[in-house]
Amino acid sequence: MLSGLVIVDKPQGWTSHDVVGRMRRLAGTRKVGHAGTLDPMATGVLVVGINKATRLLTYIVGTSKTYEATIRLGATTITDDAEGDVTGTSSTAAVTDEAIEAGIAKLRGPISQVPSSVSAIKVNGERAYARVRAGEDVKLASRPVTIHTFDVLAIRHGVTAVATDASTRDGVSYVDIDVTVRCSSGTYIRALARDLGADLGVGGHLTALRRSAVGPYTLDRARTLEELAENLEILDIADAARALMPVRELTAAEANELSFGRRIPASPEGTHTVDAPAAAFAPDGTLVALLADAGKHAKPVLVFPPDPEAKTAVVTEGPSQ
């Protein structure tokens, strides 16, 4: 049974669910999932798990993410990105580069963020975006997130022509900002664009978004769907776990005990938890289990039974760190 992670370079216009459907056909299995939704407008790293590797997705979802994005100041949209209707425009002629840097500085570190109203967050069992499309005025609660880095790569000032009535066209100024953001799970980059524009008094929205990393899995490892159709590169589940988690090397006796779901002595550090377990490997390099320490013992959170007929991927090196 084919198992492992596929690092997909998601194309623009596809939903994450679309990608999962395509991977099911390529891998010939229904047991496929992904670790962290990307909006249709966004491109870049989407981590897909196949068969037994879907059990790792829970731990990948909570890792930090890195994005390359373009924020446009001077206009707000209903979706906080370029796919939504423009709800207002403002001149950015008075917005300086120094003001932009100061506004971004306020959004670094631990912050409280209100997600976009058209996000996939559920409100009374229904997705927020579905309620917005039905005409509801959706207000979501703020949530704590951490912006580890929010760096400006380039600032471009410009003027665009916008029709104001049937016979005139007025130039409207705007500012485009290329940024890199590394953030905690659950952060909405378009909400950062919205909040930066609001702080500067001119409005803002996201015009481009590319995810360059999910935890240890990066773009240089990612493959397009066309490339994967030609050569389905799969990161072996053991290599995926080594890149993702602390590692514990087992003795043959410990590996045997864990294969039956039994406890073994705790790790010397004694710091591995159910939410942040260690990946435990047999002497031959096989992933045996995920372990959590509990007092003097370590107990298996997940056990990976051996599969003697497992197919191995042609690419065996781990992802770039």
mmCIF file with all atom_site columns, C-alpha atoms in Angstrom, residues 4 6 23 34 50 59 62 74 102 121 126 130 155-156 167 172 174 181 211 248 255 276 292 303 306 319:
data_model
loop_
_atom_site.group_PDB
_atom_site.id
_atom_site.type_symbol
_atom_site.label_atom_id
_atom_site.label_alt_id
_atom_site.label_comp_id
_atom_site.label_asym_id
_atom_site.label_entity_id
_atom_site.label_seq_id
_atom_site.pdbx_PDB_ins_code
_atom_site.Cartn_x
_atom_site.Cartn_y
_atom_site.Cartn_z
_atom_site.occupancy
_atom_site.B_iso_or_equiv
_atom_site.pdbx_formal_charge
_atom_site.auth_seq_id
_atom_site.auth_comp_id
_atom_site.auth_asym_id
_atom_site.auth_atom_id
_atom_site.pdbx_PDB_model_num
ATOM 1  C CA . GLY A 1 4   ? 3.701   8.989  2.305   1.00 0.00 ? 4   GLY A CA 1
ATOM 2  C CA . VAL A 1 6   ? 3.233   14.540 -1.499  1.00 0.00 ? 6   VAL A CA 1
ATOM 3  C CA . MET A 1 23  ? -4.267  13.103 -5.911  1.00 0.00 ? 23  MET A CA 1
ATOM 4  C CA . HIS A 1 34  ? -4.247  17.743 3.171   1.00 0.00 ? 34  HIS A CA 1
ATOM 5  C CA . ILE A 1 50  ? -1.655  9.345  1.334   1.00 0.00 ? 50  ILE A CA 1
ATOM 6  C CA . TYR A 1 59  ? 0.798   17.410 13.484  1.00 0.00 ? 59  TYR A CA 1
ATOM 7  C CA . GLY A 1 62  ? -0.179  23.172 13.538  1.00 0.00 ? 62  GLY A CA 1
ATOM 8  C CA . GLY A 1 74  ? -5.919  52.168 -1.512  1.00 0.00 ? 74  GLY A CA 1
ATOM 9  C CA . ALA A 1 102 ? 5.449   51.530 11.137  1.00 0.00 ? 102 ALA A CA 1
ATOM 10 C CA . ILE A 1 121 ? -14.576 29.054 9.665   1.00 0.00 ? 121 ILE A CA 1
ATOM 11 C CA . GLU A 1 126 ? -22.145 26.612 8.291   1.00 0.00 ? 126 GLU A CA 1
ATOM 12 C CA . ALA A 1 130 ? -21.538 30.632 2.606   1.00 0.00 ? 130 ALA A CA 1
ATOM 13 C CA . ILE A 1 155 ? 7.141   49.077 -2.184  1.00 0.00 ? 155 ILE A CA 1
ATOM 14 C CA . ARG A 1 156 ? 5.715   50.406 -5.454  1.00 0.00 ? 156 ARG A CA 1
ATOM 15 C CA . SER A 1 167 ? -17.689 60.495 -19.271 1.00 0.00 ? 167 SER A CA 1
ATOM 16 C CA . VAL A 1 172 ? -6.516  56.889 -8.271  1.00 0.00 ? 172 VAL A CA 1
ATOM 17 C CA . TYR A 1 174 ? -2.330  52.973 -4.916  1.00 0.00 ? 174 TYR A CA 1
ATOM 18 C CA . VAL A 1 181 ? 5.351   36.522 6.261   1.00 0.00 ? 181 VAL A CA 1
ATOM 19 C CA . ARG A 1 211 ? 2.893   29.681 0.308   1.00 0.00 ? 211 ARG A CA 1
ATOM 20 C CA . ARG A 1 248 ? 13.833  8.739  19.380  1.00 0.00 ? 248 ARG A CA 1
ATOM 21 C CA . ALA A 1 255 ? 10.441  -1.489 19.046  1.00 0.00 ? 255 ALA A CA 1
ATOM 22 C CA . ALA A 1 276 ? 4.035   17.218 20.391  1.00 0.00 ? 276 ALA A CA 1
ATOM 23 C CA . ALA A 1 292 ? 4.395   10.809 24.467  1.00 0.00 ? 292 ALA A CA 1
ATOM 24 C CA . VAL A 1 303 ? 1.437   2.939  16.199  1.00 0.00 ? 303 VAL A CA 1
ATOM 25 C CA . PRO A 1 306 ? 4.739   -2.862 9.515   1.00 0.00 ? 306 PRO A CA 1
ATOM 26 C CA . PRO A 1 319 ? 12.855  17.697 2.560   1.00 0.00 ? 319 PRO A CA 1
#
